[in-house]
PDB file of C-alpha atoms and ligand atoms in Angstrom:
ATOM      1  CA  GLY A1023       0.000   0.000   0.000  1.00 88.00           C
ATOM      2  CA  ARG A1024       0.872   3.630  -0.369  1.00 97.00           C
ATOM      3  CA  LYS A1025       1.522   5.230   3.011  1.00 98.00           C
ATOM      4  CA  PHE A1026      -0.541   8.380   3.552  1.00 98.00           C
ATOM      5  CA  PHE A1027       1.621  11.494   3.214  1.00 98.00           C
ATOM      6  CA  VAL A1028       0.914  14.907   4.708  1.00 98.00           C
ATOM      7  CA  GLY A1029       3.170  17.820   3.846  1.00 98.00           C
ATOM      8  CA  GLY A1030       2.993  21.276   5.353  1.00 98.00           C
ATOM      9  CA  ASN A1031       4.331  23.999   3.082  1.00 99.00           C
ATOM     10  CA  TRP A1032       4.919  27.078   5.216  1.00 98.00           C
ATOM     11  CA  LYS A1033       5.850  29.127   2.122  1.00 98.00           C
ATOM     12  CA  CYS A1034       7.428  32.523   2.879  1.00 98.00           C
ATOM     13  CA  ASN A1035       5.828  32.944   6.298  1.00 98.00           C
ATOM     14  CA  GLY A1036       6.821  33.217   9.921  1.00 96.00           C
ATOM     15  CA  THR A1037       9.033  34.919  12.462  1.00 98.00           C
ATOM     16  CA  THR A1038      11.255  33.011  14.888  1.00 98.00           C
ATOM     17  CA  GLU A1039       8.458  33.409  17.457  1.00 98.00           C
ATOM     18  CA  ASP A1040       5.823  32.023  15.064  1.00 98.00           C
ATOM     19  CA  VAL A1041       8.066  29.092  14.204  1.00 98.00           C
ATOM     20  CA  LYS A1042       8.617  28.261  17.896  1.00 98.00           C
ATOM     21  CA  LYS A1043       4.852  28.193  18.406  1.00 98.00           C
ATOM     22  CA  ILE A1044       4.189  25.979  15.402  1.00 98.00           C
ATOM     23  CA  VAL A1045       6.914  23.544  16.435  1.00 98.00           C
ATOM     24  CA  SER A1046       5.664  23.310  20.013  1.00 98.00           C
ATOM     25  CA  THR A1047       2.108  22.712  18.804  1.00 98.00           C
ATOM     26  CA  LEU A1048       3.333  19.931  16.510  1.00 98.00           C
ATOM     27  CA  ASN A1049       5.464  18.437  19.264  1.00 98.00           C
ATOM     28  CA  ALA A1050       2.548  18.383  21.696  1.00 97.00           C
ATOM     29  CA  GLY A1051      -0.038  17.023  19.252  1.00 96.00           C
ATOM     30  CA  GLU A1052      -1.331  13.498  19.291  1.00 96.00           C
ATOM     31  CA  LEU A1053      -0.358  12.009  15.945  1.00 97.00           C
ATOM     32  CA  PRO A1054      -1.210   8.734  14.234  1.00 97.00           C
ATOM     33  CA  SER A1055       1.659   6.243  14.127  1.00 97.00           C
ATOM     34  CA  THR A1056       4.396   6.609  11.520  1.00 97.00           C
ATOM     35  CA  ASP A1057       3.192   3.245  10.169  1.00 97.00           C
ATOM     36  CA  ILE A1058       0.066   5.049   9.011  1.00 97.00           C
ATOM     37  CA  VAL A1059       1.261   8.475   7.962  1.00 98.00           C
ATOM     38  CA  GLU A1060       4.434  10.208   6.828  1.00 98.00           C
ATOM     39  CA  VAL A1061       4.522  13.864   7.896  1.00 98.00           C
ATOM     40  CA  VAL A1062       6.886  16.438   6.421  1.00 98.00           C
ATOM     41  CA  VAL A1063       6.940  20.178   7.138  1.00 98.00           C
ATOM     42  CA  SER A1064       8.653  22.698   4.940  1.00 99.00           C
ATOM     43  CA  PRO A1065       9.831  25.867   6.654  1.00 98.00           C
ATOM     44  CA  PRO A1066      11.671  28.672   4.855  1.00 98.00           C
ATOM     45  CA  PHE A1067      15.411  27.959   4.429  1.00 98.00           C
ATOM     46  CA  VAL A1068      16.435  30.238   7.316  1.00 98.00           C
ATOM     47  CA  PHE A1069      14.424  28.158   9.783  1.00 98.00           C
ATOM     48  CA  LEU A1070      15.241  24.707   8.389  1.00 98.00           C
ATOM     49  CA  THR A1071      18.007  23.705  10.802  1.00 97.00           C
ATOM     50  CA  SER A1072      16.316  24.977  13.944  1.00 98.00           C
ATOM     51  CA  VAL A1073      13.008  23.355  13.021  1.00 98.00           C
ATOM     52  CA  LYS A1074      14.771  20.110  12.169  1.00 98.00           C
ATOM     53  CA  SER A1075      16.562  20.017  15.507  1.00 98.00           C
ATOM     54  CA  GLU A1076      13.567  21.053  17.616  1.00 98.00           C
ATOM     55  CA  LEU A1077      10.844  18.950  15.980  1.00 98.00           C
ATOM     56  CA  ARG A1078       9.872  15.513  17.239  1.00 98.00           C
ATOM     57  CA  PRO A1079      11.645  12.835  15.192  1.00 97.00           C
ATOM     58  CA  GLU A1080       8.420  11.490  13.642  1.00 97.00           C
ATOM     59  CA  ILE A1081       8.066  14.685  11.626  1.00 98.00           C
ATOM     60  CA  GLN A1082      10.557  15.242   8.837  1.00 98.00           C
ATOM     61  CA  VAL A1083      11.533  18.469   7.121  1.00 98.00           C
ATOM     62  CA  ALA A1084      11.634  19.584   3.498  1.00 99.00           C
ATOM     63  CA  ALA A1085      13.215  22.570   1.793  1.00 99.00           C
ATOM     64  CA  GLN A1086      10.894  24.577  -0.457  1.00 98.00           C
ATOM     65  CA  ASN A1087      13.307  24.676  -3.375  1.00 98.00           C
ATOM     66  CA  CYS A1088      16.901  24.001  -4.371  1.00 98.00           C
ATOM     67  CA  TRP A1089      19.248  24.877  -7.196  1.00 98.00           C
ATOM     68  CA  VAL A1090      19.072  22.950 -10.463  1.00 98.00           C
ATOM     69  CA  LYS A1091      22.658  21.662 -10.380  1.00 98.00           C
ATOM     70  CA  LYS A1092      25.813  21.555  -8.277  1.00 98.00           C
ATOM     71  CA  GLY A1093      26.335  24.638  -6.135  1.00 98.00           C
ATOM     72  CA  GLY A1094      28.833  27.338  -7.028  1.00 98.00           C
ATOM     73  CA  ALA A1095      28.576  30.911  -8.276  1.00 98.00           C
ATOM     74  CA  PHE A1096      24.769  31.165  -8.038  1.00 98.00           C
ATOM     75  CA  THR A1097      24.085  34.056  -5.675  1.00 98.00           C
ATOM     76  CA  GLY A1098      21.012  33.593  -3.564  1.00 97.00           C
ATOM     77  CA  GLU A1099      20.552  29.912  -4.349  1.00 98.00           C
ATOM     78  CA  VAL A1100      20.756  26.879  -2.050  1.00 98.00           C
ATOM     79  CA  SER A1101      22.104  23.628  -3.474  1.00 98.00           C
ATOM     80  CA  ALA A1102      20.858  20.082  -3.104  1.00 98.00           C
ATOM     81  CA  GLU A1103      24.287  19.170  -1.667  1.00 98.00           C
ATOM     82  CA  MET A1104      23.802  21.706   1.125  1.00 98.00           C
ATOM     83  CA  LEU A1105      20.433  20.202   2.045  1.00 98.00           C
ATOM     84  CA  VAL A1106      21.951  16.727   2.124  1.00 98.00           C
ATOM     85  CA  ASN A1107      24.840  18.042   4.211  1.00 98.00           C
ATOM     86  CA  LEU A1108      22.355  19.425   6.776  1.00 98.00           C
ATOM     87  CA  GLY A1109      20.456  16.148   6.882  1.00 98.00           C
ATOM     88  CA  VAL A1110      17.347  17.591   5.221  1.00 98.00           C
ATOM     89  CA  PRO A1111      15.700  14.584   3.543  1.00 98.00           C
ATOM     90  CA  TRP A1112      13.057  16.246   1.353  1.00 99.00           C
ATOM     91  CA  VAL A1113      12.650  19.115  -1.080  1.00 99.00           C
ATOM     92  CA  ILE A1114       9.535  20.580  -2.717  1.00 99.00           C
ATOM     93  CA  LEU A1115      10.138  21.315  -6.403  1.00 99.00           C
ATOM     94  CA  GLY A1116       7.985  22.811  -9.143  1.00 98.00           C
ATOM     95  CA  HIS A1117       5.520  24.581  -6.869  1.00 98.00           C
ATOM     96  CA  SER A1118       3.089  26.621  -8.963  1.00 98.00           C
ATOM     97  CA  GLU A1119       4.130  29.831  -7.230  1.00 98.00           C
ATOM     98  CA  ARG A1120       7.667  29.322  -8.500  1.00 98.00           C
ATOM     99  CA  ARG A1121       6.457  28.229 -11.944  1.00 98.00           C
ATOM    100  CA  ALA A1122       4.302  31.360 -12.238  1.00 97.00           C
ATOM    101  CA  LEU A1123       6.279  34.032 -10.375  1.00 97.00           C
ATOM    102  CA  LEU A1124       9.814  32.835 -11.081  1.00 97.00           C
ATOM    103  CA  HIS A1125       9.088  31.453 -14.549  1.00 98.00           C
ATOM    104  CA  GLU A1126      10.236  27.908 -13.866  1.00 98.00           C
ATOM    105  CA  THR A1127       9.460  25.853 -16.969  1.00 98.00           C
ATOM    106  CA  ASN A1128       8.430  22.195 -17.081  1.00 98.00           C
ATOM    107  CA  GLU A1129      11.911  21.297 -18.352  1.00 98.00           C
ATOM    108  CA  PHE A1130      13.676  23.289 -15.638  1.00 98.00           C
ATOM    109  CA  VAL A1131      11.553  21.582 -12.983  1.00 99.00           C
ATOM    110  CA  GLY A1132      12.418  18.200 -14.557  1.00 99.00           C
ATOM    111  CA  ASP A1133      16.122  19.052 -14.361  1.00 98.00           C
ATOM    112  CA  LYS A1134      15.757  20.122 -10.732  1.00 98.00           C
ATOM    113  CA  VAL A1135      13.967  16.929  -9.740  1.00 99.00           C
ATOM    114  CA  ALA A1136      16.614  14.821 -11.479  1.00 99.00           C
ATOM    115  CA  TYR A1137      19.490  16.652  -9.830  1.00 99.00           C
ATOM    116  CA  ALA A1138      17.927  16.582  -6.353  1.00 99.00           C
ATOM    117  CA  LEU A1139      17.296  12.823  -6.656  1.00 99.00           C
ATOM    118  CA  SER A1140      20.841  12.245  -7.898  1.00 98.00           C
ATOM    119  CA  GLN A1141      22.111  13.839  -4.664  1.00 98.00           C
ATOM    120  CA  GLY A1142      19.935  11.587  -2.497  1.00 98.00           C
ATOM    121  CA  LEU A1143      17.079  13.943  -1.708  1.00 99.00           C
ATOM    122  CA  LYS A1144      13.454  12.858  -1.797  1.00 99.00           C
ATOM    123  CA  VAL A1145      11.227  15.124  -3.837  1.00 99.00           C
ATOM    124  CA  ILE A1146       7.686  16.440  -3.545  1.00 99.00           C
ATOM    125  CA  ALA A1147       7.113  17.395  -7.189  1.00 99.00           C
ATOM    126  CA  CYS A1148       4.169  19.708  -7.869  1.00 99.00           C
ATOM    127  CA  VAL A1149       1.906  19.874 -10.898  1.00 99.00           C
ATOM    128  CA  GLY A1150      -1.403  21.598 -11.511  1.00 98.00           C
ATOM    129  CA  GLU A1151      -3.497  23.576 -13.965  1.00 98.00           C
ATOM    130  CA  THR A1152      -4.645  27.199 -13.869  1.00 98.00           C
ATOM    131  CA  LEU A1153      -8.323  28.126 -13.866  1.00 98.00           C
ATOM    132  CA  GLU A1154      -8.030  29.168 -17.499  1.00 98.00           C
ATOM    133  CA  GLN A1155      -6.605  25.763 -18.428  1.00 98.00           C
ATOM    134  CA  ARG A1156      -9.332  23.948 -16.468  1.00 98.00           C
ATOM    135  CA  GLU A1157     -12.035  25.976 -18.167  1.00 98.00           C
ATOM    136  CA  ALA A1158     -10.466  25.248 -21.549  1.00 98.00           C
ATOM    137  CA  GLY A1159     -10.703  21.526 -20.735  1.00 98.00           C
ATOM    138  CA  THR A1160      -6.929  20.978 -20.846  1.00 98.00           C
ATOM    139  CA  THR A1161      -6.340  19.937 -17.219  1.00 98.00           C
ATOM    140  CA  MET A1162      -5.155  16.390 -17.955  1.00 98.00           C
ATOM    141  CA  GLU A1163      -3.011  17.563 -20.844  1.00 98.00           C
ATOM    142  CA  VAL A1164      -1.313  20.183 -18.651  1.00 98.00           C
ATOM    143  CA  VAL A1165      -0.590  17.916 -15.685  1.00 98.00           C
ATOM    144  CA  ALA A1166       0.532  15.080 -17.978  1.00 98.00           C
ATOM    145  CA  ALA A1167       2.992  17.417 -19.736  1.00 98.00           C
ATOM    146  CA  GLN A1168       4.343  18.615 -16.377  1.00 98.00           C
ATOM    147  CA  THR A1169       4.712  15.010 -15.205  1.00 99.00           C
ATOM    148  CA  LYS A1170       6.297  13.896 -18.486  1.00 98.00           C
ATOM    149  CA  ALA A1171       8.920  16.668 -18.260  1.00 98.00           C
ATOM    150  CA  ILE A1172       9.963  15.137 -14.937  1.00 99.00           C
ATOM    151  CA  ALA A1173       9.698  11.529 -16.161  1.00 98.00           C
ATOM    152  CA  ASP A1174      11.928  12.372 -19.131  1.00 98.00           C
ATOM    153  CA  LYS A1175      14.768  13.275 -16.763  1.00 98.00           C
ATOM    154  CA  ILE A1176      14.556  10.608 -14.055  1.00 98.00           C
ATOM    155  CA  SER A1177      14.962   6.846 -13.994  1.00 98.00           C
ATOM    156  CA  SER A1178      13.119   6.005 -10.784  1.00 98.00           C
ATOM    157  CA  TRP A1179      10.020   7.363  -9.049  1.00 98.00           C
ATOM    158  CA  ASP A1180      10.879   5.611  -5.750  1.00 98.00           C
ATOM    159  CA  ASN A1181      11.797   8.846  -3.983  1.00 98.00           C
ATOM    160  CA  VAL A1182       9.166  11.087  -5.532  1.00 99.00           C
ATOM    161  CA  VAL A1183       5.767  12.101  -4.210  1.00 99.00           C
ATOM    162  CA  LEU A1184       3.642  13.802  -6.855  1.00 99.00           C
ATOM    163  CA  ALA A1185       1.546  16.718  -5.591  1.00 99.00           C
ATOM    164  CA  TYR A1186      -1.479  17.688  -7.655  1.00 99.00           C
ATOM    165  CA  GLU A1187      -2.175  21.301  -6.798  1.00 98.00           C
ATOM    166  CA  PRO A1188      -4.720  23.060  -8.998  1.00 98.00           C
ATOM    167  CA  VAL A1189      -3.579  26.695  -9.123  1.00 98.00           C
ATOM    168  CA  TRP A1190      -7.141  27.978  -8.735  1.00 98.00           C
ATOM    169  CA  ALA A1191      -7.463  26.141  -5.423  1.00 98.00           C
ATOM    170  CA  ILE A1192      -4.240  27.427  -3.863  1.00 98.00           C
ATOM    171  CA  GLY A1193      -4.772  30.008  -1.146  1.00 97.00           C
ATOM    172  CA  THR A1194      -8.263  30.757  -2.435  1.00 97.00           C
ATOM    173  CA  GLY A1195     -10.451  28.733  -0.098  1.00 95.00           C
ATOM    174  CA  LYS A1196     -11.869  27.190  -3.297  1.00 97.00           C
ATOM    175  CA  VAL A1197     -10.924  23.575  -2.667  1.00 98.00           C
ATOM    176  CA  ALA A1198     -11.284  21.035  -5.459  1.00 98.00           C
ATOM    177  CA  SER A1199     -14.252  18.780  -4.838  1.00 98.00           C
ATOM    178  CA  PRO A1200     -13.341  15.230  -3.843  1.00 98.00           C
ATOM    179  CA  ALA A1201     -14.588  14.110  -7.275  1.00 98.00           C
ATOM    180  CA  GLN A1202     -12.486  16.706  -9.099  1.00 98.00           C
ATOM    181  CA  ALA A1203      -9.376  15.703  -7.168  1.00 98.00           C
ATOM    182  CA  GLN A1204     -10.046  11.989  -7.633  1.00 98.00           C
ATOM    183  CA  GLU A1205     -10.524  12.435 -11.378  1.00 98.00           C
ATOM    184  CA  VAL A1206      -7.129  14.073 -11.883  1.00 98.00           C
ATOM    185  CA  HIS A1207      -5.329  11.723  -9.464  1.00 98.00           C
ATOM    186  CA  ALA A1208      -6.779   8.708 -11.285  1.00 98.00           C
ATOM    187  CA  GLY A1209      -5.773  10.304 -14.593  1.00 98.00           C
ATOM    188  CA  LEU A1210      -2.209  10.755 -13.374  1.00 98.00           C
ATOM    189  CA  ARG A1211      -2.083   7.170 -12.145  1.00 98.00           C
ATOM    190  CA  LYS A1212      -3.299   6.014 -15.537  1.00 98.00           C
ATOM    191  CA  TRP A1213      -0.648   8.210 -17.158  1.00 98.00           C
ATOM    192  CA  PHE A1214       1.995   6.436 -15.042  1.00 98.00           C
ATOM    193  CA  GLU A1215       0.588   3.067 -16.032  1.00 98.00           C
ATOM    194  CA  GLU A1216       0.592   3.853 -19.741  1.00 98.00           C
ATOM    195  CA  ASN A1217       3.867   5.764 -19.879  1.00 98.00           C
ATOM    196  CA  ILE A1218       6.074   4.428 -17.086  1.00 98.00           C
ATOM    197  CA  SER A1219       4.953   1.130 -15.554  1.00 98.00           C
ATOM    198  CA  ALA A1220       2.165  -0.584 -13.645  1.00 98.00           C
ATOM    199  CA  ASP A1221       4.468  -0.712 -10.629  1.00 98.00           C
ATOM    200  CA  VAL A1222       5.136   3.041 -10.616  1.00 98.00           C
ATOM    201  CA  ALA A1223       1.407   3.640 -11.069  1.00 98.00           C
ATOM    202  CA  ALA A1224       0.594   1.411  -8.109  1.00 98.00           C
ATOM    203  CA  THR A1225       3.269   2.660  -5.723  1.00 98.00           C
ATOM    204  CA  THR A1226       3.722   6.391  -6.377  1.00 98.00           C
ATOM    205  CA  ARG A1227       1.904   8.575  -3.903  1.00 98.00           C
ATOM    206  CA  ILE A1228      -0.200  11.305  -5.468  1.00 98.00           C
ATOM    207  CA  ILE A1229      -1.174  13.942  -2.920  1.00 98.00           C
ATOM    208  CA  TYR A1230      -3.612  16.824  -3.246  1.00 98.00           C
ATOM    209  CA  GLY A1231      -2.940  20.481  -2.416  1.00 98.00           C
ATOM    210  CA  GLY A1232      -5.079  23.605  -2.559  1.00 98.00           C
ATOM    211  CA  SER A1233      -7.182  24.963   0.328  1.00 98.00           C
ATOM    212  CA  VAL A1234      -7.007  21.724   2.316  1.00 98.00           C
ATOM    213  CA  SER A1235      -8.495  22.294   5.773  1.00 98.00           C
ATOM    214  CA  GLY A1236      -9.525  20.430   8.872  1.00 98.00           C
ATOM    215  CA  SER A1237     -13.073  20.336   7.571  1.00 97.00           C
ATOM    216  CA  ASN A1238     -12.513  19.075   4.001  1.00 98.00           C
ATOM    217  CA  CYS A1239      -9.548  16.726   4.529  1.00 98.00           C
ATOM    218  CA  LYS A1240     -11.492  13.615   5.534  1.00 98.00           C
ATOM    219  CA  GLU A1241     -13.574  13.450   2.384  1.00 98.00           C
ATOM    220  CA  LEU A1242     -10.678  14.329   0.083  1.00 98.00           C
ATOM    221  CA  GLY A1243      -8.402  11.809   1.763  1.00 98.00           C
ATOM    222  CA  GLY A1244     -11.062   9.143   1.411  1.00 97.00           C
ATOM    223  CA  GLN A1245     -10.799   9.182  -2.385  1.00 98.00           C
ATOM    224  CA  PRO A1246      -9.088   6.022  -3.648  1.00 98.00           C
ATOM    225  CA  ASP A1247      -6.301   7.823  -5.522  1.00 98.00           C
ATOM    226  CA  VAL A1248      -5.697  10.644  -3.036  1.00 98.00           C
ATOM    227  CA  ASP A1249      -2.713   9.514  -0.956  1.00 98.00           C
ATOM    228  CA  GLY A1250      -2.384  12.579   1.233  1.00 98.00           C
ATOM    229  CA  PHE A1251      -2.058  16.339   1.096  1.00 98.00           C
ATOM    230  CA  LEU A1252       0.254  19.253   0.590  1.00 98.00           C
ATOM    231  CA  VAL A1253      -1.128  21.887   2.929  1.00 98.00           C
ATOM    232  CA  GLY A1254      -0.309  25.591   2.770  1.00 98.00           C
ATOM    233  CA  GLY A1255      -2.132  28.049   5.014  1.00 98.00           C
ATOM    234  CA  ALA A1256      -3.595  25.459   7.380  1.00 98.00           C
ATOM    235  CA  SER A1257      -0.135  23.969   8.021  1.00 98.00           C
ATOM    236  CA  LEU A1258       0.705  27.102  10.033  1.00 98.00           C
ATOM    237  CA  LYS A1259      -2.189  26.442  12.397  1.00 98.00           C
ATOM    238  CA  PRO A1260      -3.045  23.806  15.040  1.00 97.00           C
ATOM    239  CA  GLU A1261      -5.566  22.567  12.443  1.00 97.00           C
ATOM    240  CA  PHE A1262      -2.617  20.840  10.731  1.00 98.00           C
ATOM    241  CA  ILE A1263      -2.809  18.133  13.415  1.00 98.00           C
ATOM    242  CA  ASP A1264      -6.433  17.414  12.435  1.00 97.00           C
ATOM    243  CA  ILE A1265      -5.380  17.169   8.792  1.00 98.00           C
ATOM    244  CA  ILE A1266      -2.662  14.657   9.697  1.00 98.00           C
ATOM    245  CA  LYS A1267      -5.314  12.642  11.521  1.00 97.00           C
ATOM    246  CA  ALA A1268      -7.272  12.294   8.281  1.00 96.00           C
ATOM    247  CA  ALA A1269      -4.806   9.449   7.615  1.00 96.00           C
ATOM    248  CA  GLU A1270      -6.555   7.296  10.230  1.00 92.00           C
TER     249      GLU A1270
HETATM  250  P1  13P B1293      -3.115  26.433   0.555  1.00 57.54           P
HETATM  251  O1  13P B1293      -3.349  25.215   1.404  1.00 57.54           O
HETATM  252  O2  13P B1293      -2.821  27.674   1.364  1.00 57.54           O
HETATM  253  O3  13P B1293      -4.188  26.616  -0.461  1.00 57.54           O
HETATM  254  O4  13P B1293      -1.754  26.155  -0.262  1.00 57.54           O
HETATM  255  C1  13P B1293      -1.588  24.956  -0.923  1.00 57.54           C
HETATM  256  C2  13P B1293      -0.193  24.874  -1.418  1.00 57.54           C
HETATM  257  O5  13P B1293       0.213  25.594  -2.306  1.00 57.54           O
HETATM  258  C3  13P B1293       0.702  23.906  -0.764  1.00 57.54           C
HETATM  259  O6  13P B1293       1.913  23.789  -1.453  1.00 57.54           O
END
């Protein structure tokens, strides 16, 4: 089976005081066993080491990005090697905010995923359509092209979790319906089956992101092809514990 996966993407939020509060809430919360759920939180780079050292060991950390190749003269970037050196196991790549605001292309995201994996990181790779693309009926085409650009550059999906995050649902409170999420997740699984292998289709976790909350997580997580969540806003709140419990 595919172990339920709940990621908390803190994005560009938080002061040291906020971070202390979030960590102590997570440390005090009653969580399902690690046999049932894998939990990963993703603080901004500047808080990564302190969060990693202060968090309970059942919760792992992820960086929100890393450089596309070996570090060097790339001012302002953080390399995959640095994350490995710090003992950070995960990285989020291809988030729609970076695709849209920082013009990361499908190919660039594919290169980043490949490089991060080659260094031993595990990757939460994000795909998702805009509202315009959904309304034009091209959702599956868009997410398949984003997934293919990654598949073209990697040889194993073992260390990848695929996050389906419809852009129109991110930070809007307009969550995808369970049926809408299920449809795309099933489509992606079918894409894996037809283009990669039945094994990759059966084992790769496909998680949903976009306005996930304590009140909608149960129904979303109950869909057969929804293997967890990537949570933004609600991951900064005590509500994140309730979302993790949706794994039960
Ligand atoms: P929200 O949960 O705030 O909609 O953000 C989702 C997201 O982008 C997680 O990566």
